[in-house]
Structures are given as structure tokens and as C-alpha cells.
Short mmCIF file of C-alpha atoms and ligand atoms in Angstrom, two decimals:
data_model
loop_
_atom_site.label_atom_id
_atom_site.label_comp_id
_atom_site.label_asym_id
_atom_site.label_seq_id
_atom_site.Cartn_x
_atom_site.Cartn_y
_atom_site.Cartn_z
CA MET A 1 101.53 140.66 129.43
CA LYS A 2 102.58 137.40 131.23
CA ARG A 3 99.09 136.53 131.48
CA MET A 4 98.20 137.74 127.65
CA LEU A 5 101.38 134.82 126.77
CA PHE A 6 99.46 132.82 129.41
CA TRP A 7 96.45 132.38 127.62
CA GLY A 8 97.44 132.77 124.31
CA MET A 9 99.60 129.35 124.75
CA THR A 10 96.35 127.84 126.27
CA ILE A 11 94.48 128.87 123.09
CA LEU A 12 97.24 127.62 120.85
CA SER A 13 97.16 124.65 122.22
CA ILE A 14 93.27 123.46 122.80
CA ALA A 15 93.14 124.28 118.60
CA LEU A 16 96.13 122.09 118.48
CA ALA A 17 94.79 119.34 119.96
CA VAL A 18 91.38 119.67 118.26
CA CYS A 19 93.35 119.47 115.17
CA THR A 20 95.04 116.61 115.42
CA ALA A 21 92.17 114.34 117.18
CA SER A 22 90.03 115.58 114.31
CA GLY A 23 93.17 114.49 111.66
CA GLN A 24 91.06 111.48 109.33
CA GLU A 25 87.45 111.99 110.29
CA ASP A 26 88.41 115.41 108.29
CA MET A 27 89.95 113.64 105.61
CA THR A 28 88.31 114.20 102.28
CA PHE A 29 90.94 113.18 100.01
CA VAL A 30 95.22 111.71 100.27
CA ASP A 31 97.25 114.69 100.32
CA ASN A 32 99.49 114.53 97.42
CA GLY A 33 102.04 117.27 98.81
CA VAL A 34 104.81 114.64 99.53
CA PHE A 35 105.07 114.39 95.62
CA ASP A 36 107.67 117.17 93.87
CA ARG A 37 105.24 118.06 91.54
CA PRO A 38 101.91 116.12 91.41
CA GLN A 39 100.80 115.47 87.92
CA ARG A 40 97.20 114.37 88.97
CA PRO A 41 94.45 116.62 91.13
CA PRO A 42 94.57 114.58 95.10
CA ALA A 43 92.68 111.31 94.80
CA ILE A 44 89.20 111.22 96.75
CA PHE A 45 89.35 109.37 99.59
CA GLU A 46 87.01 110.44 102.81
CA HIS A 47 88.44 108.24 105.76
CA ASP A 48 85.99 107.25 108.15
CA VAL A 49 83.08 107.05 104.79
CA HIS A 50 85.12 104.81 103.34
CA ASN A 51 86.00 102.80 105.90
CA GLU A 52 82.63 102.39 107.14
CA THR A 53 81.18 101.71 103.50
CA ALA A 54 83.78 99.44 103.18
CA GLY A 55 83.49 97.58 105.86
CA LEU A 56 87.10 97.86 107.48
CA ASP A 57 87.99 97.58 110.86
CA ASP A 58 91.24 96.54 110.28
CA CYS A 59 93.87 99.66 110.30
CA ALA A 60 96.89 97.36 109.26
CA GLU A 61 94.74 96.76 106.10
CA CYS A 62 96.46 100.17 104.93
CA HIS A 63 98.58 101.29 108.10
CA HIS A 64 101.08 98.10 108.02
CA LEU A 65 103.90 97.07 110.25
CA TYR A 66 106.22 94.59 109.03
CA ASP A 67 109.55 93.00 111.36
CA GLU A 68 112.97 93.08 109.84
CA SER A 69 112.47 89.65 107.93
CA GLY A 70 109.19 91.21 105.86
CA GLN A 71 106.95 89.53 107.61
CA LYS A 72 103.77 91.38 108.47
CA LEU A 73 103.09 92.20 112.55
CA GLU A 74 99.10 91.44 112.89
CA GLY A 75 97.78 93.31 115.82
CA GLU A 76 99.90 95.64 115.21
CA SER A 77 99.55 99.19 112.85
CA SER A 78 101.08 101.94 111.83
CA GLU A 79 98.55 104.95 111.85
CA ASP A 80 100.26 107.63 113.68
CA GLN A 81 102.58 107.89 110.11
CA THR A 82 101.92 108.52 107.34
CA CYS A 83 102.94 106.25 103.77
CA ALA A 84 105.34 108.54 102.73
CA ASP A 85 106.88 108.05 106.47
CA CYS A 86 108.42 104.95 105.15
CA HIS A 87 107.79 105.00 101.21
CA GLU A 88 110.52 106.70 99.43
CA ILE A 89 109.49 107.95 95.74
CA LYS A 90 111.37 104.83 94.38
CA ASP A 91 111.16 101.70 95.24
CA VAL A 92 113.73 100.51 97.78
CA GLY A 93 113.83 96.43 97.76
CA ARG A 94 110.24 95.28 98.29
CA LYS A 95 109.24 97.89 99.40
CA PRO A 96 107.41 99.37 97.09
CA GLY A 97 107.73 103.23 96.12
CA LEU A 98 104.96 106.18 96.99
CA ARG A 99 103.05 106.25 93.43
CA LYS A 100 103.01 102.14 93.25
CA ALA A 101 101.80 101.63 97.21
CA PHE A 102 99.15 103.74 97.10
CA HIS A 103 97.76 102.05 93.93
CA ASN A 104 98.59 98.38 94.68
CA ASN A 105 96.52 99.75 97.93
CA CYS A 106 93.97 100.76 96.71
CA LYS A 107 93.22 99.75 93.45
CA GLY A 108 94.78 96.29 94.37
CA CYS A 109 91.61 96.02 96.78
CA HIS A 110 89.16 97.61 94.41
CA LEU A 111 90.31 95.03 92.06
CA ALA A 112 90.16 91.97 94.14
CA GLU A 113 86.93 92.92 95.57
CA GLN A 114 85.45 94.23 92.17
CA LYS A 115 84.39 97.62 93.96
CA GLY A 116 85.62 101.15 94.16
CA PRO A 117 86.76 103.13 91.32
CA ILE A 118 89.97 101.84 89.14
CA ALA A 119 89.72 104.20 86.90
CA CYS A 120 92.08 107.42 86.93
CA ALA A 121 89.38 109.66 86.58
CA GLN A 122 87.72 107.81 89.42
CA CYS A 123 90.23 108.52 91.98
CA HIS A 124 91.88 111.83 90.59
CA VAL A 125 89.06 114.08 90.22
CA ARG A 126 89.35 117.26 88.73
C1 HEC B 201 91.33 104.34 93.89
C2 HEC B 201 92.05 105.31 93.51
C3 HEC B 201 92.87 105.84 92.30
C4 HEC B 201 93.09 105.08 90.95
C5 HEC B 201 92.08 104.13 90.55
C6 HEC B 201 94.21 105.68 90.42
N1 HEC B 201 95.00 106.23 91.78
FE1 HEC B 201 96.76 107.89 91.23
N2 HEC B 201 97.08 107.91 93.08
C7 HEC B 201 96.18 107.59 94.08
C8 HEC B 201 96.45 107.84 95.04
C9 HEC B 201 95.91 108.06 96.56
C10 HEC B 201 97.54 108.26 95.61
C11 HEC B 201 98.16 109.01 96.41
C12 HEC B 201 98.87 110.55 96.17
C13 HEC B 201 97.34 111.63 96.06
O1 HEC B 201 97.92 112.04 94.52
O2 HEC B 201 96.20 111.37 96.21
C14 HEC B 201 98.42 108.39 93.82
C15 HEC B 201 98.92 108.76 93.37
C16 HEC B 201 99.32 109.01 91.93
C17 HEC B 201 100.29 110.03 91.61
C18 HEC B 201 102.06 110.72 92.19
C19 HEC B 201 101.25 112.05 92.42
C20 HEC B 201 100.99 113.01 91.08
O3 HEC B 201 99.91 113.91 90.49
O4 HEC B 201 102.24 113.01 89.86
C21 HEC B 201 100.18 110.23 89.74
C22 HEC B 201 101.26 110.59 88.84
C23 HEC B 201 99.08 108.96 89.53
N3 HEC B 201 98.61 108.88 90.54
C24 HEC B 201 98.33 108.86 88.33
C25 HEC B 201 97.30 108.12 88.16
C26 HEC B 201 96.68 107.61 86.93
C27 HEC B 201 97.45 107.62 85.75
C28 HEC B 201 95.68 106.23 86.88
C29 HEC B 201 95.43 105.86 85.95
C30 HEC B 201 95.59 104.55 85.00
C31 HEC B 201 95.63 106.82 88.88
N4 HEC B 201 96.51 107.30 89.08
C32 HEC B 201 94.80 105.73 89.32
C33 HEC B 201 94.73 106.95 93.86
C34 HEC B 201 94.37 106.35 92.28
C1 HEC B 202 91.63 101.51 103.36
C2 HEC B 202 92.92 102.34 104.25
C3 HEC B 202 92.82 102.76 104.79
C4 HEC B 202 92.67 101.91 106.47
C5 HEC B 202 91.34 100.98 106.56
C6 HEC B 202 92.42 103.06 107.71
N1 HEC B 202 93.51 104.24 106.72
FE1 HEC B 202 94.20 105.35 108.03
N2 HEC B 202 94.99 106.35 106.42
C7 HEC B 202 94.86 105.65 105.32
C8 HEC B 202 95.41 106.64 104.42
C9 HEC B 202 96.08 106.92 102.45
C10 HEC B 202 96.10 108.37 104.74
C11 HEC B 202 96.34 109.20 104.39
C12 HEC B 202 98.29 108.55 104.72
C13 HEC B 202 98.90 109.77 104.38
O1 HEC B 202 98.64 110.98 103.84
O2 HEC B 202 100.54 109.30 104.14
C14 HEC B 202 95.06 107.36 106.44
C15 HEC B 202 95.61 108.34 107.58
C16 HEC B 202 95.32 108.34 108.59
C17 HEC B 202 95.86 109.17 109.84
C18 HEC B 202 96.12 110.39 109.86
C19 HEC B 202 97.93 110.04 110.03
C20 HEC B 202 98.96 111.23 109.47
O3 HEC B 202 100.17 111.18 110.10
O4 HEC B 202 98.44 112.32 108.68
C21 HEC B 202 95.15 108.71 111.06
C22 HEC B 202 95.37 109.02 112.76
C23 HEC B 202 94.43 107.59 110.49
N3 HEC B 202 94.59 107.35 109.59
C24 HEC B 202 93.90 106.38 111.23
C25 HEC B 202 93.36 105.51 111.38
C26 HEC B 202 92.75 104.32 112.26
C27 HEC B 202 92.59 104.56 113.94
C28 HEC B 202 92.68 103.50 111.62
C29 HEC B 202 91.70 102.14 111.82
C30 HEC B 202 90.43 102.12 112.66
C31 HEC B 202 92.47 103.70 109.85
N4 HEC B 202 93.35 104.42 109.79
C32 HEC B 202 92.35 102.34 108.48
C33 HEC B 202 94.12 105.10 104.72
C34 HEC B 202 93.58 103.85 105.51
C1 HEC B 203 105.94 101.85 109.24
C2 HEC B 203 106.74 101.65 107.61
C3 HEC B 203 105.71 102.08 106.70
C4 HEC B 203 104.23 102.73 106.87
C5 HEC B 203 104.13 103.95 107.12
C6 HEC B 203 103.60 101.66 105.75
N1 HEC B 203 104.12 100.78 104.69
FE1 HEC B 203 103.92 100.26 103.31
N2 HEC B 203 105.27 99.19 103.44
C7 HEC B 203 106.46 98.89 104.32
C8 HEC B 203 107.74 97.99 104.09
C9 HEC B 203 108.66 97.65 105.14
C10 HEC B 203 106.57 96.64 102.89
C11 HEC B 203 107.39 95.50 102.00
C12 HEC B 203 107.07 94.94 103.00
C13 HEC B 203 107.88 93.56 102.60
O1 HEC B 203 108.64 92.85 102.70
O2 HEC B 203 107.41 92.73 101.81
C14 HEC B 203 105.46 98.01 102.50
C15 HEC B 203 105.11 97.09 101.17
C16 HEC B 203 103.69 97.87 101.19
C17 HEC B 203 103.24 97.46 99.99
C18 HEC B 203 103.31 96.42 99.41
C19 HEC B 203 102.68 94.77 99.72
C20 HEC B 203 101.35 94.67 100.15
O3 HEC B 203 101.14 94.92 101.61
O4 HEC B 203 100.60 94.93 98.86
C21 HEC B 203 101.99 98.22 99.77
C22 HEC B 203 101.06 98.15 98.59
C23 HEC B 203 102.28 99.08 100.58
N3 HEC B 203 103.34 99.25 101.32
C24 HEC B 203 101.23 100.54 100.82
C25 HEC B 203 101.70 101.16 102.39
C26 HEC B 203 100.24 102.64 101.82
C27 HEC B 203 99.25 102.63 101.31
C28 HEC B 203 100.77 103.36 103.81
C29 HEC B 203 100.26 104.70 103.75
C30 HEC B 203 98.95 103.81 104.13
C31 HEC B 203 101.79 102.40 103.79
N4 HEC B 203 102.44 101.45 102.89
C32 HEC B 203 102.51 102.44 104.77
C33 HEC B 203 106.26 100.13 105.41
C34 HEC B 203 105.38 101.12 105.64
C1 HEC B 204 91.29 96.64 101.60
C2 HEC B 204 89.78 97.55 100.66
C3 HEC B 204 90.27 98.93 100.16
C4 HEC B 204 91.17 99.31 100.43
C5 HEC B 204 92.52 99.00 100.59
C6 HEC B 204 90.88 100.81 99.76
N1 HEC B 204 89.73 100.74 99.43
FE1 HEC B 204 88.14 102.15 98.28
N2 HEC B 204 86.59 101.04 98.40
C7 HEC B 204 86.81 99.31 99.06
C8 HEC B 204 85.44 99.15 98.47
C9 HEC B 204 85.07 97.47 99.39
C10 HEC B 204 84.68 100.08 97.68
C11 HEC B 204 82.49 100.11 97.55
C12 HEC B 204 82.23 100.39 99.18
C13 HEC B 204 81.01 100.52 98.69
O1 HEC B 204 80.30 101.28 97.95
O2 HEC B 204 79.80 99.19 98.57
C14 HEC B 204 85.33 101.12 98.02
C15 HEC B 204 85.48 102.73 97.10
C16 HEC B 204 85.86 103.20 96.91
C17 HEC B 204 85.09 104.83 96.75
C18 HEC B 204 84.21 105.02 96.48
C19 HEC B 204 83.76 106.52 97.25
C20 HEC B 204 83.33 105.25 98.89
O3 HEC B 204 84.13 106.07 99.15
O4 HEC B 204 82.81 104.44 98.68
C21 HEC B 204 86.50 105.79 96.47
C22 HEC B 204 86.55 106.85 95.73
C23 HEC B 204 88.15 105.12 96.95
N3 HEC B 204 87.51 103.45 97.23
C24 HEC B 204 89.35 104.94 96.88
C25 HEC B 204 90.39 105.24 97.39
C26 HEC B 204 91.65 105.26 97.71
C27 HEC B 204 91.86 106.79 97.55
C28 HEC B 204 92.08 103.88 98.48
C29 HEC B 204 93.54 104.24 98.90
C30 HEC B 204 93.98 105.09 99.63
C31 HEC B 204 91.19 103.21 98.61
N4 HEC B 204 89.90 103.28 97.99
C32 HEC B 204 91.67 101.60 99.27
C33 HEC B 204 88.23 99.19 99.67
C34 HEC B 204 89.22 99.16 99.51
#
């Protein structure tokens, strides 16, 4: 019995480790589970493929960190956190609400670079 428990736990922890490690490699869309009643299908976003194609090496381009005074911390990133860990549904001071945060980040860059989708249905694909 003890032995079965031991192997059970071992297999479980290996499975967990594998899942966490491949978290963003397998990402094909942005999880919309943080929104109460999502109005749209989740946005297409193949994390690693997207960032390679777009030539984004700096994780903090999206996973940013700021100090107390709202100064962006260069060379540091918040990739271990989800956007919703910091952004609430509504705006808080200079921190945009969650939907705005995603849209300004994604569409903002696509507009500036004149590359990548900006129409609703191109990201929220049914
Ligand atoms: C560049 C990609 C992109 C475009 C273009 C875009 N969105 Fe989004 N949108 C996102 C992402 C990413 C999220 C965050 C979670 C998710 O839905 O995957 C989001 C979230 C949302 C949400 C909150 C979650 C929900 O489903 O209720 C709404 C509403 C929304 N978008 C509507 C729109 C509308 C309307 C347009 C067009 C005017 C649009 N979006 C264009 C990427 C995009
Ligand atoms: C173009 C924007 C963008 C860039 C650049 C980017 N990411 Fe992400 N990443 C995202 C988004 C969006 C999510 C989903 C966040 C959410 O669900 O709130 C995510 C999720 C993750 C997650 C899973 C986090 C979690 O807790 O769910 C990891 C790990 C991660 N990214 C690592 C990285 C690393 C490492 C880099 C740099 C090599 C990087 N990312 C660059 C946008 C980006
Ligand atoms: C560790 C906390 C934290 C995380 C995680 C975080 N943000 Fe932010 N974000 C902030 C703060 C704080 C501000 C306001 C900065 C200021 O004072 O101007 C901000 C501002 C923004 C802005 C407006 C300024 C700008 O850079 O254009 C956007 C857009 C944004 N965040 C998108 C995102 C997205 C998308 C994610 C997830 C990939 C994310 N944020 C993850 C804390 C965070
Ligand atoms: C800093 C710039 C930048 C940010 C931030 C960014 N993108 Fe992009 N995105 C690009 C560029 C550049 C392309 C065009 C790549 C190419 O085909 O040359 C692109 C292309 C795309 C495409 C087309 C298919 C593909 O994967 O190439 C989708 C879908 C997309 N982006 C979704 C998103 C979503 C969703 C977000 C926010 C979570 C986001 N992007 C954030 C720069 C960005």
C-alpha cells in the first residue's frame, strides 16, 4: 500500500512538472476564463510561434514590471504571472482594466508595426 502511494505520488509530480514546463509552448489561445461571462471566443495566440515570427525576444514587451512610481523596470519580467494577477477587470489608476490591457498590448503593437490582426474576428475566431 505504502509502495503504491509512493509511485502514485512520483508519477503525479512528474506529470505536474511536465505540464508546467510546457505551459506556454502549447499555448494556442489566450485563456478567457478570467472573464465572468466571455462574449467572444478566446483570442488566437500561439505564444512561441507568434513571438518568433514577430521577432520578440524581450519577454517584458508583454510581461512587464513597474516600480511604485510607475517606472518600467528594464531587464526584468513578470512571465511567472498572468496578466490578471495584476490587472483587475476595471481600470485602477494608470493600470488599465484587463480587457483594455490585452487590447492595448496586442492591437497597440499590431497598429504601430502595421502587421498582425486588428479586426475583432481575426483574433476572436469562431
Ligand atoms: C489582436 C487581437 C485582438 C483583437 C483584434 C481584438 N481582441 Fe478582444 N481580446 C483579445 C485578447 C487577447 C483578450 C483576452 C482574453 C481572450 O478573450 O482571449 C480579449 C478580450 C476581449 C473581451 C473580453 C472577454 C470576453 O470575451 O468577453 C471582449 C469583450 C473583446 N475582447 C472584444 C473584442 C472586440 C469587440 C474586438 C474588435 C473591436 C476585439 N476584441 C478585437 C485580443 C483581441
Ligand atoms: C506578445 C506578448 C508576449 C511576449 C513577447 C511573451 N509573452 Fe508569455 N504570455 C503572453 C500572454 C498574453 C500570456 C497569457 C497570460 C494570461 O493568461 O494572463 C503569456 C503566458 C506566458 C506564460 C504562462 C504564465 C502563466 O502563469 O500562465 C509563461 C511561462 C510565459 N508567457 C513566458 C514567456 C517568456 C519566457 C517570454 C520571453 C521569452 C514571453 N513569455 C514572451 C504574452 C507574451
Ligand atoms: C506584476 C504586475 C503586472 C503584470 C503581471 C502585468 N501588468 Fe500590465 N501594468 C501593470 C502596471 C502597474 C501598469 C501601470 C503602469 C503605469 O503606472 O503606467 C500596467 C500597464 C499596462 C498597460 C498600459 C501601459 C502600456 O505598457 O502600454 C498595458 C497595455 C498592460 N499593462 C498590459 C498587460 C498585459 C497584456 C499583461 C500580461 C501579458 C500585463 N500587463 C501584465 C502591472 C502588470
Ligand atoms: C510587440 C509587438 C506585438 C505584440 C505585443 C503582439 N503582437 Fe501579434 N503580431 C506582431 C507582429 C509583428 C505580427 C506579424 C508577424 C508576421 O507575420 O510577420 C503579429 C501577428 C499576430 C497574429 C497573426 C498570426 C501569427 O501568429 O503570426 C496573431 C493572431 C496575433 N499577432 C495575435 C496577438 C495577440 C492575441 C497578442 C496579445 C496577447 C499579440 N498578438 C501581441 C506583433 C505583436
